[in-house]
Amino acid sequence: MRFRVLGPLEVAPPTTTEPVTPRAAKIRAVLATLLVRANEVVSVDSLIDELWGENPPRTATTTLQVYISQLRKLLHTVDPEYGREALVTRPPGYALHLDPTHLDLAVFEELHESGRAALLRGDPAAAADLQRRALALWRAPLASDTPHGALLARTAVRLAEVRSAALEQRIRAELQLGRHQALVGELHAAVDEMPMREEFHALLMVALYRTGRQADALRAFAELRHSLVQELAIEPGRQIQQLHQRILAGDPELMRPPSAPAAPPGQEPAPVPGPRAGLPGRTADRLPSRDPLFTGRVESLDRLGALLRDVPAGSCVAVTGAAGVGKTALVVAAAHELGDVFPDGRVFIELDGQNGVASPAGALAALLRQLGVSGRLPSQVDELRSLFDALTEGRRLLLILDGCGDPAGVRALLPRTAGSTALITGRRIPPELTGRVLEVDPLAPDSAQELFSAAAGSRVVRRGADSAVREVAELCGGLPLALRAAAARLASRPHWGPEMLAARLRDEEHRLAELTASAPGFHDRLRSSYEEVGPELRRAIRLLGLLPAGSFGPREAAVVLGEDEAKTGDLLRELVAARLLLRVTEGPTRATHHRLHELWRLLALECLAAETPPAQLRAATARMADDYAERILVADVDGMPLLEWFALHQDGLVAVVRRCHAGGLWEQAVRLADAMTGLLEARAAWDAWEACHGMALEAARRAEDLVAEARLLRSLGDLSWQQRRLLAASEFYEGALLTADAAPAPAERGRALIGLADIQLDLGGIEGAAALLSPALDAVADSTRGRYEAHRALGLLALESGQPALAQGHFTDCLDAAGSLDDPRLTAFAQRCLSRAHGTGHAPPGWTELRPGTWRLTADEDL
């Protein structure tokens, strides 16, 4: 049974009969998703998300099971012997097991990788053949007859990039074979299809020049430049500009293929003096320090330059930092400025990424080609290394090894002869490789705004855009990769301004998708950091994403990870070393905390939803919510005043309540919301109060906890009363009263009566308030906070009735209750009321303070 997804979806039987395609679009989507993740478990949640996105039906899980059953029947029909067994259930989802050679996608990628390796080792004939065979499998974009969800859309974008790379490398290989005449027409078609891909324009210019059409080659450059300037307000890259100058000058070297014919077997390749390729051009991603797009990196550039000037020959310098922070741009800019230090040349090798080399042998071969070696190269690492040492002996070269991932592989590339220096970039640099390390951090806010403004150009240079630019820079976390992606997103939507972009990036669930929309490699660059660590660290980073945005201490980390303090410390150190976590020092005790960069936090949540079993997710969320509730109740908040700590964490804690509510953790949602009540009231955080307690109220009802339901109804009544929405407050209090009677919950019955009495006082109903407060005082006899509220209302009633002596007694009782509660805010209010009853208080004329911080203008005051 063979599968084809590069184009319309097809399942071909083992025999030669016609292929079969599922008729239902949803079944095709399930099959396509399983095929792009062949031989892996795809979770039920991932499949549901792929089929229905953010709005799955209530029956999504059952419907998916029906689709899986129908898909098994189809596979059985195609291959009665093995078809049904190919699709297996594996918690937390399903896996489709197949031979990779029976899937066109896997064969396509394997042929492409082999072709790339052949080109790197100097075998253009094999490279052209392999890439041609890969491209022959491409019938149309991925599953072109199937609706795409998030996973299929991302994969389709990636494969389109791979297809473009395969086409570019096949044409490049054929140009090396001297087939320029036959390639002109195909290159014209490629340029029309991908007008912004400079590499195809460059290949077309070379092919035209070699066929004697110099004027057409120059016209191709002019058309590219016009398109870039008109649509993106940028100039072509440095490399293609240099090619343009060589064509203008009629450079005869361009008439010959860049690689000489292979030497006979056994004959040593002949070195050519001087590096042939050198550095990447100063394109939009790799600019010299004077360019506005290199803002915020001048100090780092100076430090790197000093390290490279002072390092002993034969040593190395490393630049490290998170993905997308601008390591490559920094080292290339430094190399461009240090030509005097490395007179024999500066060469650049990408060790990872789409155009990189994965093996030491491939990297050494690429280095040798750049050092001018032509002909057939040895295949063994030791032989390549010996040739490399011979060529670098006594030469002052700078070797830039970009993207250090495998320590053993990088060690094989380091210079062993005096003279040359290695400049390594990577997220994790092995400490034994170098003692000279420059760490690159995200940009400071001002520099981030400057970079985004420079990348976006005239789109943001206008009055009134400053606040939106500042917000975009904050939402991108100062990460250059994200800032450039945001600028590209803005450029792709001419009718947008920075305000629209900022509004779209505010949505956490879709921020990564927005940034990826016009920068297809953005998401993969972020995810590469996550994928290169082991399963234990991937689990840790996913769970840490549950924590509210901002910094967190070792206790919060240990709770959400479900590990002891020692194990948690080890995991955090490893995550810091992998550049997935930042270490920060803050708070009055200058304690060490950690923080997830905002974009990695969003990536962690994305991976959490797709890869973490629901039971683990619920358990971690429950632990986190319970711990936050406990910390608030005992005021154990990193040595800070509780209200100050809560001001920093309020939005995050509301998000935790929301996550508990979404996960059906009713008890935890109620408990955490309860713990936050007084703090939300103290901060007059009305929107957060309403959202938090609204969710908790539903949770209490789902848990059939009548006492909690009464308490939350009364709390929402207090909120409505403070907002002066008296009708809504009355409805909440009456609901609380009925629920408290059903529970029974005497204290909450009393609190509800006190709330209704406050409304009566507001409306001038002194007698009605008195009738409510007498039974209320009896009901709250066993509740210290309830007694406080009852005496507060009775004291205010006494003042309204002209009985200051009686009011003094009630406010004295308030003061005693506040002391028992150890609540300075309530104590201060009772003292102010007592002073007022004695006639010594100071208050704005005509105003009465009814609750702490809540004032009412008296009815007889002239408005």
JSON list of C-alpha atoms in Angstrom, two decimals, residues 256-347:
[
{"chain": "A", "resi": 256, "resn": "ARG", "atom": "CA", "xyz": [33.04, 29.00, -16.62]},
{"chain": "A", "resi": 257, "resn": "PRO", "atom": "CA", "xyz": [31.20, 26.70, -14.19]},
{"chain": "A", "resi": 258, "resn": "PRO", "atom": "CA", "xyz": [32.37, 27.36, -10.60]},
{"chain": "A", "resi": 259, "resn": "SER", "atom": "CA", "xyz": [33.59, 23.79, -10.11]},
{"chain": "A", "resi": 260, "resn": "ALA", "atom": "CA", "xyz": [36.27, 22.21, -12.28]},
{"chain": "A", "resi": 261, "resn": "PRO", "atom": "CA", "xyz": [35.80, 18.64, -13.57]},
{"chain": "A", "resi": 262, "resn": "ALA", "atom": "CA", "xyz": [36.57, 15.89, -11.11]},
{"chain": "A", "resi": 263, "resn": "ALA", "atom": "CA", "xyz": [40.12, 14.63, -10.94]},
{"chain": "A", "resi": 264, "resn": "PRO", "atom": "CA", "xyz": [40.79, 11.00, -11.86]},
{"chain": "A", "resi": 265, "resn": "PRO", "atom": "CA", "xyz": [40.35, 8.54, -8.99]},
{"chain": "A", "resi": 266, "resn": "GLY", "atom": "CA", "xyz": [43.28, 8.60, -6.61]},
{"chain": "A", "resi": 267, "resn": "GLN", "atom": "CA", "xyz": [44.55, 11.97, -7.78]},
{"chain": "A", "resi": 268, "resn": "GLU", "atom": "CA", "xyz": [44.80, 14.67, -5.10]},
{"chain": "A", "resi": 269, "resn": "PRO", "atom": "CA", "xyz": [42.59, 17.70, -5.63]},
{"chain": "A", "resi": 270, "resn": "ALA", "atom": "CA", "xyz": [44.45, 20.85, -6.45]},
{"chain": "A", "resi": 271, "resn": "PRO", "atom": "CA", "xyz": [44.09, 23.76, -3.99]},
{"chain": "A", "resi": 272, "resn": "VAL", "atom": "CA", "xyz": [43.35, 27.17, -5.40]},
{"chain": "A", "resi": 273, "resn": "PRO", "atom": "CA", "xyz": [44.81, 30.12, -3.48]},
{"chain": "A", "resi": 274, "resn": "GLY", "atom": "CA", "xyz": [42.41, 32.12, -1.37]},
{"chain": "A", "resi": 275, "resn": "PRO", "atom": "CA", "xyz": [38.82, 31.54, -0.25]},
{"chain": "A", "resi": 276, "resn": "ARG", "atom": "CA", "xyz": [36.37, 31.31, -3.13]},
{"chain": "A", "resi": 277, "resn": "ALA", "atom": "CA", "xyz": [33.05, 32.16, -1.48]},
{"chain": "A", "resi": 278, "resn": "GLY", "atom": "CA", "xyz": [33.74, 34.07, 1.73]},
{"chain": "A", "resi": 279, "resn": "LEU", "atom": "CA", "xyz": [30.96, 35.67, 3.78]},
{"chain": "A", "resi": 280, "resn": "PRO", "atom": "CA", "xyz": [27.23, 35.99, 3.27]},
{"chain": "A", "resi": 281, "resn": "GLY", "atom": "CA", "xyz": [26.28, 39.35, 1.83]},
{"chain": "A", "resi": 282, "resn": "ARG", "atom": "CA", "xyz": [25.07, 42.18, 3.98]},
{"chain": "A", "resi": 283, "resn": "THR", "atom": "CA", "xyz": [21.43, 41.45, 3.33]},
{"chain": "A", "resi": 284, "resn": "ALA", "atom": "CA", "xyz": [18.46, 42.50, 5.40]},
{"chain": "A", "resi": 285, "resn": "ASP", "atom": "CA", "xyz": [19.32, 39.83, 7.95]},
{"chain": "A", "resi": 286, "resn": "ARG", "atom": "CA", "xyz": [23.07, 40.43, 8.07]},
{"chain": "A", "resi": 287, "resn": "LEU", "atom": "CA", "xyz": [23.99, 44.07, 8.05]},
{"chain": "A", "resi": 288, "resn": "PRO", "atom": "CA", "xyz": [26.99, 46.13, 9.10]},
{"chain": "A", "resi": 289, "resn": "SER", "atom": "CA", "xyz": [26.80, 47.96, 12.37]},
{"chain": "A", "resi": 290, "resn": "ARG", "atom": "CA", "xyz": [26.19, 51.35, 10.80]},
{"chain": "A", "resi": 291, "resn": "ASP", "atom": "CA", "xyz": [22.94, 50.20, 9.22]},
{"chain": "A", "resi": 292, "resn": "PRO", "atom": "CA", "xyz": [19.76, 51.10, 11.18]},
{"chain": "A", "resi": 293, "resn": "LEU", "atom": "CA", "xyz": [18.68, 47.46, 11.00]},
{"chain": "A", "resi": 294, "resn": "PHE", "atom": "CA", "xyz": [21.67, 46.57, 13.18]},
{"chain": "A", "resi": 295, "resn": "THR", "atom": "CA", "xyz": [20.49, 48.81, 16.01]},
{"chain": "A", "resi": 296, "resn": "GLY", "atom": "CA", "xyz": [21.19, 47.79, 19.59]},
{"chain": "A", "resi": 297, "resn": "ARG", "atom": "CA", "xyz": [24.16, 45.58, 18.74]},
{"chain": "A", "resi": 298, "resn": "VAL", "atom": "CA", "xyz": [27.02, 48.07, 18.47]},
{"chain": "A", "resi": 299, "resn": "GLU", "atom": "CA", "xyz": [28.30, 47.32, 21.97]},
{"chain": "A", "resi": 300, "resn": "SER", "atom": "CA", "xyz": [28.14, 43.56, 21.36]},
{"chain": "A", "resi": 301, "resn": "LEU", "atom": "CA", "xyz": [29.91, 44.06, 18.04]},
{"chain": "A", "resi": 302, "resn": "ASP", "atom": "CA", "xyz": [32.72, 45.97, 19.73]},
{"chain": "A", "resi": 303, "resn": "ARG", "atom": "CA", "xyz": [33.10, 43.27, 22.38]},
{"chain": "A", "resi": 304, "resn": "LEU", "atom": "CA", "xyz": [33.19, 40.52, 19.76]},
{"chain": "A", "resi": 305, "resn": "GLY", "atom": "CA", "xyz": [35.74, 42.45, 17.73]},
{"chain": "A", "resi": 306, "resn": "ALA", "atom": "CA", "xyz": [37.96, 42.81, 20.79]},
{"chain": "A", "resi": 307, "resn": "LEU", "atom": "CA", "xyz": [37.74, 39.07, 21.49]},
{"chain": "A", "resi": 308, "resn": "LEU", "atom": "CA", "xyz": [38.68, 38.17, 17.93]},
{"chain": "A", "resi": 309, "resn": "ARG", "atom": "CA", "xyz": [41.58, 40.61, 17.84]},
{"chain": "A", "resi": 310, "resn": "ASP", "atom": "CA", "xyz": [42.99, 39.33, 21.13]},
{"chain": "A", "resi": 311, "resn": "VAL", "atom": "CA", "xyz": [42.40, 35.59, 20.77]},
{"chain": "A", "resi": 312, "resn": "PRO", "atom": "CA", "xyz": [45.55, 33.53, 20.14]},
{"chain": "A", "resi": 313, "resn": "ALA", "atom": "CA", "xyz": [45.85, 32.02, 16.68]},
{"chain": "A", "resi": 314, "resn": "GLY", "atom": "CA", "xyz": [44.51, 28.50, 16.50]},
{"chain": "A", "resi": 315, "resn": "SER", "atom": "CA", "xyz": [41.82, 29.19, 19.12]},
{"chain": "A", "resi": 316, "resn": "CYS", "atom": "CA", "xyz": [38.10, 29.89, 18.94]},
{"chain": "A", "resi": 317, "resn": "VAL", "atom": "CA", "xyz": [35.50, 32.41, 20.08]},
{"chain": "A", "resi": 318, "resn": "ALA", "atom": "CA", "xyz": [31.84, 31.55, 20.63]},
{"chain": "A", "resi": 319, "resn": "VAL", "atom": "CA", "xyz": [28.64, 33.61, 20.37]},
{"chain": "A", "resi": 320, "resn": "THR", "atom": "CA", "xyz": [25.64, 32.11, 22.09]},
{"chain": "A", "resi": 321, "resn": "GLY", "atom": "CA", "xyz": [22.04, 33.03, 22.73]},
{"chain": "A", "resi": 322, "resn": "ALA", "atom": "CA", "xyz": [18.47, 31.94, 22.09]},
{"chain": "A", "resi": 323, "resn": "ALA", "atom": "CA", "xyz": [17.14, 31.15, 18.63]},
{"chain": "A", "resi": 324, "resn": "GLY", "atom": "CA", "xyz": [16.33, 34.31, 16.68]},
{"chain": "A", "resi": 325, "resn": "VAL", "atom": "CA", "xyz": [18.35, 36.63, 18.88]},
{"chain": "A", "resi": 326, "resn": "GLY", "atom": "CA", "xyz": [20.68, 37.64, 16.04]},
{"chain": "A", "resi": 327, "resn": "LYS", "atom": "CA", "xyz": [23.83, 35.58, 16.57]},
{"chain": "A", "resi": 328, "resn": "THR", "atom": "CA", "xyz": [24.46, 35.02, 12.85]},
{"chain": "A", "resi": 329, "resn": "ALA", "atom": "CA", "xyz": [23.91, 38.68, 11.99]},
{"chain": "A", "resi": 330, "resn": "LEU", "atom": "CA", "xyz": [26.38, 39.69, 14.69]},
{"chain": "A", "resi": 331, "resn": "VAL", "atom": "CA", "xyz": [29.20, 37.35, 13.66]},
{"chain": "A", "resi": 332, "resn": "VAL", "atom": "CA", "xyz": [28.85, 38.16, 9.96]},
{"chain": "A", "resi": 333, "resn": "ALA", "atom": "CA", "xyz": [28.92, 41.89, 10.68]},
{"chain": "A", "resi": 334, "resn": "ALA", "atom": "CA", "xyz": [32.02, 41.39, 12.85]},
{"chain": "A", "resi": 335, "resn": "ALA", "atom": "CA", "xyz": [33.72, 39.34, 10.14]},
{"chain": "A", "resi": 336, "resn": "HIS", "atom": "CA", "xyz": [33.03, 42.03, 7.54]},
{"chain": "A", "resi": 337, "resn": "GLU", "atom": "CA", "xyz": [34.76, 44.59, 9.76]},
{"chain": "A", "resi": 338, "resn": "LEU", "atom": "CA", "xyz": [37.84, 42.47, 10.56]},
{"chain": "A", "resi": 339, "resn": "GLY", "atom": "CA", "xyz": [39.38, 42.01, 7.13]},
{"chain": "A", "resi": 340, "resn": "ASP", "atom": "CA", "xyz": [42.66, 43.46, 8.41]},
{"chain": "A", "resi": 341, "resn": "VAL", "atom": "CA", "xyz": [42.86, 40.89, 11.19]},
{"chain": "A", "resi": 342, "resn": "PHE", "atom": "CA", "xyz": [42.25, 37.94, 8.84]},
{"chain": "A", "resi": 343, "resn": "PRO", "atom": "CA", "xyz": [44.02, 38.89, 5.61]},
{"chain": "A", "resi": 344, "resn": "ASP", "atom": "CA", "xyz": [43.92, 35.34, 4.20]},
{"chain": "A", "resi": 345, "resn": "GLY", "atom": "CA", "xyz": [40.15, 35.21, 4.18]},
{"chain": "A", "resi": 346, "resn": "ARG", "atom": "CA", "xyz": [36.93, 34.73, 6.12]},
{"chain": "A", "resi": 347, "resn": "VAL", "atom": "CA", "xyz": [34.69, 31.77, 5.31]}
]
